[in-house]
Coordinates of C-alpha atoms in Angstrom, one line a residue:
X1 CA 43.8 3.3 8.2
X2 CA 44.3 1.5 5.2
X3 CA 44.8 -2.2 5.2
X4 CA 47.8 -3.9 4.3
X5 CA 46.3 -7.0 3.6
X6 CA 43.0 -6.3 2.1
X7 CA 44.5 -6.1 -1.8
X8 CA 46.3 -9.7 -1.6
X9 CA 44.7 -12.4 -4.4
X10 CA 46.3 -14.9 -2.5
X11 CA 44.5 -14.3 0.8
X12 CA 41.2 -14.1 -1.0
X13 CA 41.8 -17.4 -2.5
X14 CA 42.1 -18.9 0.9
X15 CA 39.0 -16.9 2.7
X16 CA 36.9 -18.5 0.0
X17 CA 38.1 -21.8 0.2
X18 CA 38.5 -21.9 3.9
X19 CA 34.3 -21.2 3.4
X20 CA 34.1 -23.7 1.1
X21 CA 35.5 -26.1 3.7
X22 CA 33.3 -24.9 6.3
X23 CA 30.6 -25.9 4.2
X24 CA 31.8 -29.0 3.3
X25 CA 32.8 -29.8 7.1
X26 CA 29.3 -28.7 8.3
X27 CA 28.1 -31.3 5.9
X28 CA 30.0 -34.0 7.0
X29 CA 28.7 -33.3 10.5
X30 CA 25.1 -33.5 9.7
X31 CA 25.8 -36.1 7.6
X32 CA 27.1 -38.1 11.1
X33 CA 24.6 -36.9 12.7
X34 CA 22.0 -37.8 10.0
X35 CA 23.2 -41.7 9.9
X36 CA 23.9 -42.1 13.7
X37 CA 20.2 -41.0 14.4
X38 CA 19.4 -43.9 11.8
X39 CA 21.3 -46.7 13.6
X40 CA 19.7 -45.6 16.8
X41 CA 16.1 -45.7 16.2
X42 CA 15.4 -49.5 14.0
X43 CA 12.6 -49.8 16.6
X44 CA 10.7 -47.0 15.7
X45 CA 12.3 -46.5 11.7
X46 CA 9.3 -45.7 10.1
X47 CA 9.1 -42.7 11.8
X48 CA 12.2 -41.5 12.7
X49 CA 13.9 -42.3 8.9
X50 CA 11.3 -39.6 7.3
X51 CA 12.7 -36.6 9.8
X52 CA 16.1 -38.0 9.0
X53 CA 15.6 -37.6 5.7
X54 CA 13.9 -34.2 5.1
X55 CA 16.9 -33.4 7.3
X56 CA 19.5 -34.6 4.7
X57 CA 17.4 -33.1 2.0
X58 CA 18.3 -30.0 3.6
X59 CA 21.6 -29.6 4.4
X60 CA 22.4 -31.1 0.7
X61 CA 20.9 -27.9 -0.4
X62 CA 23.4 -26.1 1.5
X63 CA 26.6 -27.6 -0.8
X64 CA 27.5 -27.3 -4.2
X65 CA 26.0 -28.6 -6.8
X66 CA 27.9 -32.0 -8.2
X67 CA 27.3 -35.2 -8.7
X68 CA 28.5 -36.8 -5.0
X69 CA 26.2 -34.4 -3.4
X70 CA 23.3 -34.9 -5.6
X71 CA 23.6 -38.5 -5.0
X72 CA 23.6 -37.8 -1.3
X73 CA 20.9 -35.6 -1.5
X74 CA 18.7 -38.3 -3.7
X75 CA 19.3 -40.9 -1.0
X76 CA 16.6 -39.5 1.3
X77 CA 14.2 -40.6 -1.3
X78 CA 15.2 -44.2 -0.6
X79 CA 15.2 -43.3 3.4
X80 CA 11.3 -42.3 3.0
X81 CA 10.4 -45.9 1.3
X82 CA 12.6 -48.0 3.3
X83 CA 10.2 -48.6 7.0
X84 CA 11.4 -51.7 8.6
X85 CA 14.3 -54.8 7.9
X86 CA 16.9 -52.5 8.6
X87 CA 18.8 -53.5 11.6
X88 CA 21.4 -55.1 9.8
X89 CA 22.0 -51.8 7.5
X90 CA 21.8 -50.0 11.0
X91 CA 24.8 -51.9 12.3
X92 CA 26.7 -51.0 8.7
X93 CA 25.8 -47.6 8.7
X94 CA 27.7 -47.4 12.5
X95 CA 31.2 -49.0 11.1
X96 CA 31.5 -47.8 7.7
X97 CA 29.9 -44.5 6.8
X98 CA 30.3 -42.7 10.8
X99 CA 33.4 -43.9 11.6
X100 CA 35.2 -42.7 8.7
X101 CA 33.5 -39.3 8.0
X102 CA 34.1 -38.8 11.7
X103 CA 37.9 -39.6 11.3
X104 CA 37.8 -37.6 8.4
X105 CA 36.2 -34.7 10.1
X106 CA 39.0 -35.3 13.4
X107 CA 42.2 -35.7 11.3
X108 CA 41.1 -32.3 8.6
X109 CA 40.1 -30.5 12.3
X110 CA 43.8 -31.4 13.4
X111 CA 45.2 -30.1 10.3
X112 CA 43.8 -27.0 9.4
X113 CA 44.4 -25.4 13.0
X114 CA 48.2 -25.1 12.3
X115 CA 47.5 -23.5 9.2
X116 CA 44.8 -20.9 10.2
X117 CA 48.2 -20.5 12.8
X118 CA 50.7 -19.8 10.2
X119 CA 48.7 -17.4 8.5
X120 CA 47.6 -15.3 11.0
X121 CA 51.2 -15.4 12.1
X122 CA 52.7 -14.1 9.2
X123 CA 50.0 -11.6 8.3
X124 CA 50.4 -10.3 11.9
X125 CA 54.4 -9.6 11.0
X126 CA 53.1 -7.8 7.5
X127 CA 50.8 -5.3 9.7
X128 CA 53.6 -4.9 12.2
X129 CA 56.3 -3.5 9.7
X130 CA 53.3 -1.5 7.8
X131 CA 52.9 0.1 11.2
X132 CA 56.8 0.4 11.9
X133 CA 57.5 1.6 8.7
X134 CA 54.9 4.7 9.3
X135 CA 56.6 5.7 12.8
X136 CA 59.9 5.6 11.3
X137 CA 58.9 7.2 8.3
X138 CA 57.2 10.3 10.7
X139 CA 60.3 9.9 13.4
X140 CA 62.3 10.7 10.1
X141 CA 60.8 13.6 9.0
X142 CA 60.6 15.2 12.5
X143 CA 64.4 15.3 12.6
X144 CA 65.3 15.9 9.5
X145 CA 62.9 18.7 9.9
X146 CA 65.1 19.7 13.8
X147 CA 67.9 19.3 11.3
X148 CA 67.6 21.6 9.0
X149 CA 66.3 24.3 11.5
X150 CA 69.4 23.3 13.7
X151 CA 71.1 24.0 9.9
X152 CA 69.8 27.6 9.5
X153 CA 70.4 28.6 12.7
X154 CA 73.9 28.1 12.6
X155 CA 74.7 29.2 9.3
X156 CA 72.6 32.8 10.3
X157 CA 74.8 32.6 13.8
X158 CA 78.2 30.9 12.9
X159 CA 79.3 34.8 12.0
X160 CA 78.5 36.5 15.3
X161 CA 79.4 33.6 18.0
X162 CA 82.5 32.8 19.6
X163 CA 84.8 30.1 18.8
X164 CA 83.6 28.1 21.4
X165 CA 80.3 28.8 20.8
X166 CA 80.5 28.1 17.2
X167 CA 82.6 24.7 17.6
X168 CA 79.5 23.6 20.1
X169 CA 76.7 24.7 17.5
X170 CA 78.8 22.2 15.1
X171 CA 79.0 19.4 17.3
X172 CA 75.1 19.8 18.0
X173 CA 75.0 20.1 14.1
X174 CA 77.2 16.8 13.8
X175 CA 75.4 14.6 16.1
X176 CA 71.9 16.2 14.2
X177 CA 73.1 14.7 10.8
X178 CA 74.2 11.9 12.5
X179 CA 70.8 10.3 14.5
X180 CA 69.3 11.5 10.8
X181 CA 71.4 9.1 8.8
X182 CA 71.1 6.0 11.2
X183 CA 67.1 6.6 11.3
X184 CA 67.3 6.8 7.2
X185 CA 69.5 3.8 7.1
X186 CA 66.5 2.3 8.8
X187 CA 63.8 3.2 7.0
X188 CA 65.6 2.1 4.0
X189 CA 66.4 -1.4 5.6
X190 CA 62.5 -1.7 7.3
X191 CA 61.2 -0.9 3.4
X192 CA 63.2 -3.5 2.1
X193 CA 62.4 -6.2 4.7
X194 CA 58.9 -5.2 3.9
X195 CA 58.7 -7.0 0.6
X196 CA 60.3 -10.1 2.2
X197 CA 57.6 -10.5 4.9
X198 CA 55.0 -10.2 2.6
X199 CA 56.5 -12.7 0.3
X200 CA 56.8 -15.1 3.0
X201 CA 53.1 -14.4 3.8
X202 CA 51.8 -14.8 0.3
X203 CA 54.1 -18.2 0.4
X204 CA 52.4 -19.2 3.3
X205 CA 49.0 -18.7 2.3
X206 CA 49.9 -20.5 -1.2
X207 CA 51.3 -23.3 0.6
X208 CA 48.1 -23.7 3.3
X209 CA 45.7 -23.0 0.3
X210 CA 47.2 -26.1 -1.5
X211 CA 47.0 -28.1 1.6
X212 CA 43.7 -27.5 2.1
X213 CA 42.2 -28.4 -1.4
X214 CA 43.9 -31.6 -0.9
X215 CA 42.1 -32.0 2.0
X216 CA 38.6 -31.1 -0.1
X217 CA 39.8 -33.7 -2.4
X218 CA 39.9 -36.2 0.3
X219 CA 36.1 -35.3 1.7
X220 CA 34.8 -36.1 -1.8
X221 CA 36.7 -38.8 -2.0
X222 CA 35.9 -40.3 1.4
X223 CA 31.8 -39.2 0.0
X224 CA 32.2 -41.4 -2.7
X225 CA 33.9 -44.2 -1.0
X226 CA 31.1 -43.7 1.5
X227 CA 28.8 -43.9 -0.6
X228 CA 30.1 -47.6 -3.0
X229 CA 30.1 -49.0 0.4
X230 CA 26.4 -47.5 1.0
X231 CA 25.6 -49.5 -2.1
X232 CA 27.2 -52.6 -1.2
X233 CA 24.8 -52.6 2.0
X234 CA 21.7 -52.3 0.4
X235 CA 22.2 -54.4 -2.8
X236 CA 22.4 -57.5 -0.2
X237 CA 19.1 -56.7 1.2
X238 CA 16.1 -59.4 1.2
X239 CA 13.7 -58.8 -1.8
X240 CA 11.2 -56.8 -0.6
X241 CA 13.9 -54.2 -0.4
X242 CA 14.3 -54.8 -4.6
X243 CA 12.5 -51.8 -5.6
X244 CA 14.4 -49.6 -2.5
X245 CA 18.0 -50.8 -4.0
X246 CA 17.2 -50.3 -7.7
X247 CA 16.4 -47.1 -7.2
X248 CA 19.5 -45.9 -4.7
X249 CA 21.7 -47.7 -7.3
X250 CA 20.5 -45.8 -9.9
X251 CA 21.3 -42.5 -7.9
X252 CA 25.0 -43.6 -7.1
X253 CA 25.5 -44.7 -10.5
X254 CA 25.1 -41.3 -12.1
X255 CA 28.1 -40.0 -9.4
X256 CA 31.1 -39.1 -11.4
X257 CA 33.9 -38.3 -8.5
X258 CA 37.2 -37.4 -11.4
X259 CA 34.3 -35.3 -12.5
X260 CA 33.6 -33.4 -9.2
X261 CA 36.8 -33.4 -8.5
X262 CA 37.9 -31.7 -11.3
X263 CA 34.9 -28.9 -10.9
X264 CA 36.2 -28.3 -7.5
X265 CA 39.9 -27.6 -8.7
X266 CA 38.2 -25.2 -11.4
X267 CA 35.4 -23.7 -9.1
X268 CA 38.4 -23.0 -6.0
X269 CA 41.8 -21.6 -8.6
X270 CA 42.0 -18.6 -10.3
X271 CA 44.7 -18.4 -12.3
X272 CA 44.1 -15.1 -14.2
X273 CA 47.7 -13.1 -14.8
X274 CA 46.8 -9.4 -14.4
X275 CA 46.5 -9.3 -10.7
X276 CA 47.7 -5.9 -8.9
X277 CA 48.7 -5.7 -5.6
X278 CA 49.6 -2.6 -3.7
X279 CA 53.1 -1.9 -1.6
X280 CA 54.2 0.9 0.4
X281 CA 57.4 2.7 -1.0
X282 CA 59.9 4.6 0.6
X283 CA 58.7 8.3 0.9
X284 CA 61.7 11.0 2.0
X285 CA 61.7 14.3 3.3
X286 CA 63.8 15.6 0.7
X287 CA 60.8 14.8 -1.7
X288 CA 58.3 17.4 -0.6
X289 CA 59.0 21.0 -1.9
X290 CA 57.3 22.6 1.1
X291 CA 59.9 22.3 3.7
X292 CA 62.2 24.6 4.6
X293 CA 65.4 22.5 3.4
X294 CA 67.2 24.3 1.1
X295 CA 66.5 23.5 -3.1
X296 CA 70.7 22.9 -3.4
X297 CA 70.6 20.2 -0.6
X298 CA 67.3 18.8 -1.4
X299 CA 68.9 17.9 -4.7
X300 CA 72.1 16.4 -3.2
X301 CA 70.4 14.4 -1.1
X302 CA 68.1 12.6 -3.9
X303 CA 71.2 12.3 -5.7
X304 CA 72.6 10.1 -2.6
X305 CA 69.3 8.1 -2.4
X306 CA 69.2 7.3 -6.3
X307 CA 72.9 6.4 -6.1
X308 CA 72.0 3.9 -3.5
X309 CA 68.9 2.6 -5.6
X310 CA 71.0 2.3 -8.8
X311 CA 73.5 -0.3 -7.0
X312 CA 70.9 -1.8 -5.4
X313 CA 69.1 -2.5 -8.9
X314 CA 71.8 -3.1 -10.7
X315 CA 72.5 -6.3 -7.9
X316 CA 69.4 -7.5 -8.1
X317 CA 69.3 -7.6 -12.2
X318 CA 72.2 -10.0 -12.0
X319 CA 70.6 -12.0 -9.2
X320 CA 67.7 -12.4 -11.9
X321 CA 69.6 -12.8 -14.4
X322 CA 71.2 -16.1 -12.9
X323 CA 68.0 -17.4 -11.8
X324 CA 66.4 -17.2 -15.2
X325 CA 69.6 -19.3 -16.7
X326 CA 69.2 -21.6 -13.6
X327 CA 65.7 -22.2 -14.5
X328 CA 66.2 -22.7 -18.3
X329 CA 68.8 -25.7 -17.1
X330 CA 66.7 -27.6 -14.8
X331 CA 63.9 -27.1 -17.4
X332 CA 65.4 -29.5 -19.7
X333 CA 66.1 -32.3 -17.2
X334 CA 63.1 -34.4 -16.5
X335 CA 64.3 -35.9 -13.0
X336 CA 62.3 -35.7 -9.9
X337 CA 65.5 -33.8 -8.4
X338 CA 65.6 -31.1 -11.0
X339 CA 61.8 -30.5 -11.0
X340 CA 62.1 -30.0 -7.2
X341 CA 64.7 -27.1 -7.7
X342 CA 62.9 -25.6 -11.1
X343 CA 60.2 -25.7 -8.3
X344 CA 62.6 -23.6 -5.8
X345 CA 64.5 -21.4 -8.7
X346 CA 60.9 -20.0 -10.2
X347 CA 59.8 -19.2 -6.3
X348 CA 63.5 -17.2 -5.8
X349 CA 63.0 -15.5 -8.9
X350 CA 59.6 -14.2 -8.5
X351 CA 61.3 -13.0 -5.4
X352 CA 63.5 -11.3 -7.0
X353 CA 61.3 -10.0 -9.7
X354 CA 59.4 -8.3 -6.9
X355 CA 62.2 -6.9 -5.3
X356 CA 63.3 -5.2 -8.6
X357 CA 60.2 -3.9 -9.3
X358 CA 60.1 -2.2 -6.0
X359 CA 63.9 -0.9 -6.2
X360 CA 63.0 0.6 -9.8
X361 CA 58.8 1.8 -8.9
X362 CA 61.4 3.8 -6.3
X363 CA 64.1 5.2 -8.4
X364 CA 61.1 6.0 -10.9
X365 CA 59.6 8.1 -7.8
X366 CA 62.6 9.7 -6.4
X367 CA 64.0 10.8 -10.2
X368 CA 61.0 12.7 -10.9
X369 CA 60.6 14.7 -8.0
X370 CA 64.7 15.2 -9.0
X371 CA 63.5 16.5 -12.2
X372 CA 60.6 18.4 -10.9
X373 CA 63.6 20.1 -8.5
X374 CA 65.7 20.8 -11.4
X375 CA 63.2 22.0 -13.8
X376 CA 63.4 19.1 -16.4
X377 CA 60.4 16.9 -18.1
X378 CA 59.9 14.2 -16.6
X379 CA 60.9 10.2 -18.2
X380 CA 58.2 8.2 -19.1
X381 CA 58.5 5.1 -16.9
X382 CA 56.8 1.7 -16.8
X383 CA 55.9 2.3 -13.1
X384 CA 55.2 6.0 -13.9
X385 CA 51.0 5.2 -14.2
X386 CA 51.1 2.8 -10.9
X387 CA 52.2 5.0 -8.1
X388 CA 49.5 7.1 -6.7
X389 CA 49.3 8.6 -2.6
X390 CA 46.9 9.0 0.1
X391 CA 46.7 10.3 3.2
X392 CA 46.4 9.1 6.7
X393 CA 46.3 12.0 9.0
X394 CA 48.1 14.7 8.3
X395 CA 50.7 12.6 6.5
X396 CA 50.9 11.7 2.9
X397 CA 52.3 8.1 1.9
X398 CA 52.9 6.5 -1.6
X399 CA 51.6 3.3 -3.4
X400 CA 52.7 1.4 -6.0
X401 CA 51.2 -1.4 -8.2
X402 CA 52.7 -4.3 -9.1
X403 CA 51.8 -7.1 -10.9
X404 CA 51.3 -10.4 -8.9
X405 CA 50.3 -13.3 -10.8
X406 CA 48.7 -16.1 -9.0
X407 CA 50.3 -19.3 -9.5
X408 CA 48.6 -22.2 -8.3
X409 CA 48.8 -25.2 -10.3
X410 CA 45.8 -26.8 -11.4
X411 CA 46.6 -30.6 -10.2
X412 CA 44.0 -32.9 -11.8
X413 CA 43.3 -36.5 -9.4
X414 CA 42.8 -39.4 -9.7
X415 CA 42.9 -41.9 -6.6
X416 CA 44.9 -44.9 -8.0
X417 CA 41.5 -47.4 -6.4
X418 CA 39.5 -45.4 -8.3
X419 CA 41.2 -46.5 -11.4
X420 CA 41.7 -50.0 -10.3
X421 CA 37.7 -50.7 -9.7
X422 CA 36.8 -48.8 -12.7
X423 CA 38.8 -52.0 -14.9
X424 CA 35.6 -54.6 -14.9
X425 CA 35.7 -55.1 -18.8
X426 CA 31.9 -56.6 -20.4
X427 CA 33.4 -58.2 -23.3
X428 CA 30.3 -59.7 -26.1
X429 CA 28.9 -62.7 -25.5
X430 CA 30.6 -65.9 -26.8
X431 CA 30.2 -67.3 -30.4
X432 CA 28.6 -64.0 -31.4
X433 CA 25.4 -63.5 -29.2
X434 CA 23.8 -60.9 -29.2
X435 CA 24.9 -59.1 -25.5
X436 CA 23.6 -55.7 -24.6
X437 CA 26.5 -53.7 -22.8
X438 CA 25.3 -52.1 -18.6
X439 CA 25.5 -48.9 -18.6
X440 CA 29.2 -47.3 -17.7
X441 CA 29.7 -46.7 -14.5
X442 CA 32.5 -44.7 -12.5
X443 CA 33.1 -43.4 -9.2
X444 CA 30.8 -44.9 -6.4
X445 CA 28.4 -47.0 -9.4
X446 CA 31.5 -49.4 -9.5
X447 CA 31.2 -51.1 -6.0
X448 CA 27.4 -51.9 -7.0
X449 CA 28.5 -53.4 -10.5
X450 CA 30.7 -55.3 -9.0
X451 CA 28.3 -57.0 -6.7
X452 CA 25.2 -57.9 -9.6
X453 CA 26.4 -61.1 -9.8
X454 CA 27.0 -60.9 -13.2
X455 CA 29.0 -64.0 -14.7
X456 CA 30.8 -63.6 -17.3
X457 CA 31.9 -66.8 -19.6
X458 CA 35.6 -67.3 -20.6
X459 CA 36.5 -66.4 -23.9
X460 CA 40.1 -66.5 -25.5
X461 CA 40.9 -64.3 -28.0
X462 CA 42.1 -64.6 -31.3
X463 CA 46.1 -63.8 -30.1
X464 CA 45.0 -65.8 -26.1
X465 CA 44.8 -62.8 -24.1
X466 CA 41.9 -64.0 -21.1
X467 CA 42.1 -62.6 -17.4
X468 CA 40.1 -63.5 -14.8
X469 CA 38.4 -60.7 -13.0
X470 CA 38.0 -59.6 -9.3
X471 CA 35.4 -62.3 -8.3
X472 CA 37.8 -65.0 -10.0
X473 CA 35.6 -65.4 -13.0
X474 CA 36.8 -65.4 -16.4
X475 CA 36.7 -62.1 -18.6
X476 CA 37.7 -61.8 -22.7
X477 CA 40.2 -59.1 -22.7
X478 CA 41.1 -58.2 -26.1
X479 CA 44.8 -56.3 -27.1
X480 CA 44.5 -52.8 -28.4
X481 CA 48.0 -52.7 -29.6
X482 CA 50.9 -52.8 -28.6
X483 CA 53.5 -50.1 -27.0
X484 CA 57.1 -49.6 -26.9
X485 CA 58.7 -48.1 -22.8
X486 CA 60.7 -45.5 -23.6
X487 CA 62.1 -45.6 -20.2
X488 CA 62.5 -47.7 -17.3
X489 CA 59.5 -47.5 -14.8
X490 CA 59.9 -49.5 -11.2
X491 CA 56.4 -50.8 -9.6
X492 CA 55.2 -49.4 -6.1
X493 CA 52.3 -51.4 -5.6
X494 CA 51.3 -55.4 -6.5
X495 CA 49.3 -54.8 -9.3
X496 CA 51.9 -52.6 -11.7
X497 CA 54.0 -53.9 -14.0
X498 CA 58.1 -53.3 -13.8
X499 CA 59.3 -52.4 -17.3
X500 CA 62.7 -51.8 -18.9
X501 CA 63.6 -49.3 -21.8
X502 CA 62.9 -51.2 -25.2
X503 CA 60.0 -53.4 -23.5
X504 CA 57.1 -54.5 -25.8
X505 CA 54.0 -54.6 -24.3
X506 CA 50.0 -55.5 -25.2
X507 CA 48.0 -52.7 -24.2
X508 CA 44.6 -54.5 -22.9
X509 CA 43.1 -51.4 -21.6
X510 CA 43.7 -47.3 -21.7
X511 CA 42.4 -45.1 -19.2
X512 CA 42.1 -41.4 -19.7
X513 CA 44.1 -40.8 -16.1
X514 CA 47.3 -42.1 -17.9
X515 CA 47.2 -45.6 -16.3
X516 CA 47.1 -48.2 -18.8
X517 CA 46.5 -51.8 -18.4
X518 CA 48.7 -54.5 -20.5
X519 CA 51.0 -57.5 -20.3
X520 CA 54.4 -57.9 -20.4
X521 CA 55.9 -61.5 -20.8
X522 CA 52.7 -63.6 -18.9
X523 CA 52.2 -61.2 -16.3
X524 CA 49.5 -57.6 -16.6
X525 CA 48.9 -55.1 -14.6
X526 CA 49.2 -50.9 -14.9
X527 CA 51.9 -49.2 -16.0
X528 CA 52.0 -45.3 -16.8
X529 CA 51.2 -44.1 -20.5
X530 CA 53.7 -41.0 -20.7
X531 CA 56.2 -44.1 -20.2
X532 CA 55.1 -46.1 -23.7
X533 CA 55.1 -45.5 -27.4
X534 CA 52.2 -46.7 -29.3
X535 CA 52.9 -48.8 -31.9
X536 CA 51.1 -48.6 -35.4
X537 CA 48.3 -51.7 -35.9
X538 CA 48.7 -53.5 -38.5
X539 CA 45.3 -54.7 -39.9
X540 CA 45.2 -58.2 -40.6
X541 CA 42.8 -59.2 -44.1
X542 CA 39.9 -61.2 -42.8
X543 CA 39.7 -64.8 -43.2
X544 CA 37.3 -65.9 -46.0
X545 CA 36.2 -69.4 -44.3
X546 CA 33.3 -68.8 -42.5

């Protein structure tokens, strides 16, 4: 028997990244296991740290190939060098890397259950109307089929019978045409609900495949958080440990988490348009020319049907029609409201889009057998190529193809502590030294810069703008510009800046995510870009006093 859900992109999507999450779950469970082992055997470390780390080396191999992995995976190297001194990194290890991949691993185990739920929920209601929609179908030909026998019977009879006779063949004949127009009304309804199930089910996988690369997003996340604090551990070791903690440094420092984050959102979306996915249409007896149903009623019946189809399409055109002008309006307004119902408008119109597709792939169907009956060409049609039949049994059913477009957006991230710890500006060295710039660093090489020690002296420059930095020290923070807000933006956290239309602001610092730093009358701290107009510099003509 065919399957009803084996065509759907949607569902695909989900299988594959519901296996990516497996992978990346099983991970996080080795990983536990891998540092809880550690913490457990300090007496005997030597020993027991070289099987835990061939260990990690292999179940890194197992995941995908980014940078937070790879760090991971280059950790064991440091595990195989590192023998003794390590009860203190033990006790770390317990509170801060195993505690939180394990409530990681507890709260995505709690939410992924309700959504395997959902979906199997919905997809059993999809298989369930395929299946009723086949019964009915064959309940419908089997008396339409007792109809028209009951038909010819009494038209060959209605001569030679008695009144009484002949008004009781016509109340059999009455109640016939009766039980076969409530069955047909049926169908017809059961085809039509069809669509709507599988809408909702294709929703509902849309909707738990979003949820779940969030919760992917938070793993690596969590991975590189796990890992800055990993760093911070072993960068306070004694110095026989130097050597040990240059090298893990160097691996954490070459982790770039926007990076992997962003290969996951392109490894897990597909966003191609020409996706088909198959639909069962609405097959009548009347269609087939090998019955015994006579060539006269046969074509007064398709009439009927593409009567009904003709209303039904011509509803549903203005239904689209009012969606697409709905959509147009809340596409100019830029509120949070509006965007939520664009957001709900696009998602009613692609229902409706379907739905007219279906109604029309029909009519298409049911006007050329009409033609065939009458002896006409048949009229090119857009769905003419995309209907084909198979059989099951000794039945024959008809498919149509329909375009399905996967839309998924592709939501780029960027965890707002991400972007604060990645603002530790090197400025040069005062009264024009010579100063060598460290090497960038994002992601989980942060944390470590951070903790070097590094002092940096105060500088003011030439307009005053000095900040001190996290550690409290003094750091040269020269203006780039300055911005005009376009609009009014209201902070949500302590370190953003509140700023009203018409605002003039120093921009200290731009950051790809669209975060910038700046000040605003004595106080700085982020404020969004797509808020702000640059302002042209203005070069000032260099001094000639030396």
């Amino acid at each position: 028997m065919k399957d009803p859900l084996g065509t759907c992109t949607y569902n695909l999507l989900y299988q594959d990244l519901k296996r990516f999450s497996k992978n990346g779950e099983y991970f996080c469970k080795e990983l536990v296991t891998v540092f809880q082992q550690r913490s457990e055997l300090e007496i005997n470390y030597a020993k027991g740290l070289q099987k835990l780390a061939g260990k990690l080396i292999k179940v890194s191999k197992t995941m995908s190939n980014n940078s937070t992995y790879n760090a991971w995976s280059l950790l064991s190297n440091e595990m195989f060098t590192v023998a003794d001194a390590h009860r203190i990194l033990g006790q770390a290890l317990q509170q801060d890397v195993i505690l939180e991949i394990r409530q990681i691993l507890d709260e995505h185990t709690k939410r992924k259950k309700p959504l395997d739920n959902a979906i199997e929920k919905t997809g059993k209601l999809v298989v369930t109307n395929w299946n009723e929609q086949l019964k009915v179908k064959k309940k419908l030909g089997g008396l339409t089929r007792e109809h028209e026998a009951l038909f010819s019977f009494v038209e060959k009879n209605k001569h030679i019978c008695t009144e009484k006779e002949k008004q009781k063949m016509f109340n059999r004949l009455t109640k016939s045409a009766e039980l076969q127009a409530r069955v047909d009304e049926n169908y017809f309804n059961m085809n039509m609900e069809g669509h709507q199930i599988r809408v909702k089910w294709e929703n509902t996988l849309k909707t738990c495949y979003q949820i779940m690369q969030e919760l992917e997003k938070q793993r690596i996340e969590a991975l590189c958080n796990t890992l800055n604090k990993f760093s911070l551990h072993t960068s306070s070791y004694s110095k026989t440990l130097l050597h040990s903690e240059q090298q893990t440094e160097q691996a954490i420092r070459r982790v770039d988490m926007e990076k992997d984050l962003q290969n996951l959102v392109e490894d897990t979306c597909v966003t191609a348009d020409d996706n088909k996915a198959e639909f069962l249409m609405a097959d009548y007896f009347e269609e087939d020319g090998r019955t015994i149903m006579g060539k006269e009623r046969r074509r007064d019946a398709l009439k009927i049907k593409l009567q009904r189809l003709e209303e039904w399409i011509t509803k549903t055109k203005k239904d689209k029609e009012g969606l697409e002008k709905m959509s147009v309006v809340y596409s100019e307004k830029s509120s949070r409201s509006s965007q939520k119902n664009l957001e709900e408008t696009e998602q009613l119109l692609d229902e409706t889009t379907l739905k007219l597709d279906l109604l029309e792939a029909t009519h298409c169907k049911l006007n050329q057998t009409l033609m065939d009956l009458e002896g006409k060409p048949k009229p090119l049609h857009r769905f003419s190529d995309s209907i084909t039949k198979f059989k099951d049994k000794d039945c024959e059913h008809s498919i149509v193809k329909l375009s399905r477009p996967v839309k998924i957006k592709k939501t780029p991230f960027r965890s707002r502590q991400s972007l604060r710890t990645s603002i530790i500006y090197k400025g040069p060295a005062k009264n024009g030294a010579s100063h060598q710039d460290p090497a960038p660093s994002t992601g989980a090489g942060t944390a470590s810069a951070q903790l070097s020690h590094y002092t940096e002296p105060q500088r003011t420059e030439p307009n005053g703008a000095h900040y001190e930095n996290e550690d409290g020290e003094g750091a040269a923070c020269y203006s780039l510009g300055k911005c005009k807000a376009l609009y009014d933006f209201s902070s949500e956290k302590m370190d953003e800046l509140n700023i009203k239309e018409g605002d003039l602001l120093d921009v200290l610092l731009k950051d790809d995510s669209g975060w910038w730093y700046g000040e605003l009358n004595g106080e700085r701290g982020h404020f969004p870009s797509t808020y702000v107009e640059e302002l042209p510099v203005l070069h000032m003509p260099k001094s000639s006093v030396a």
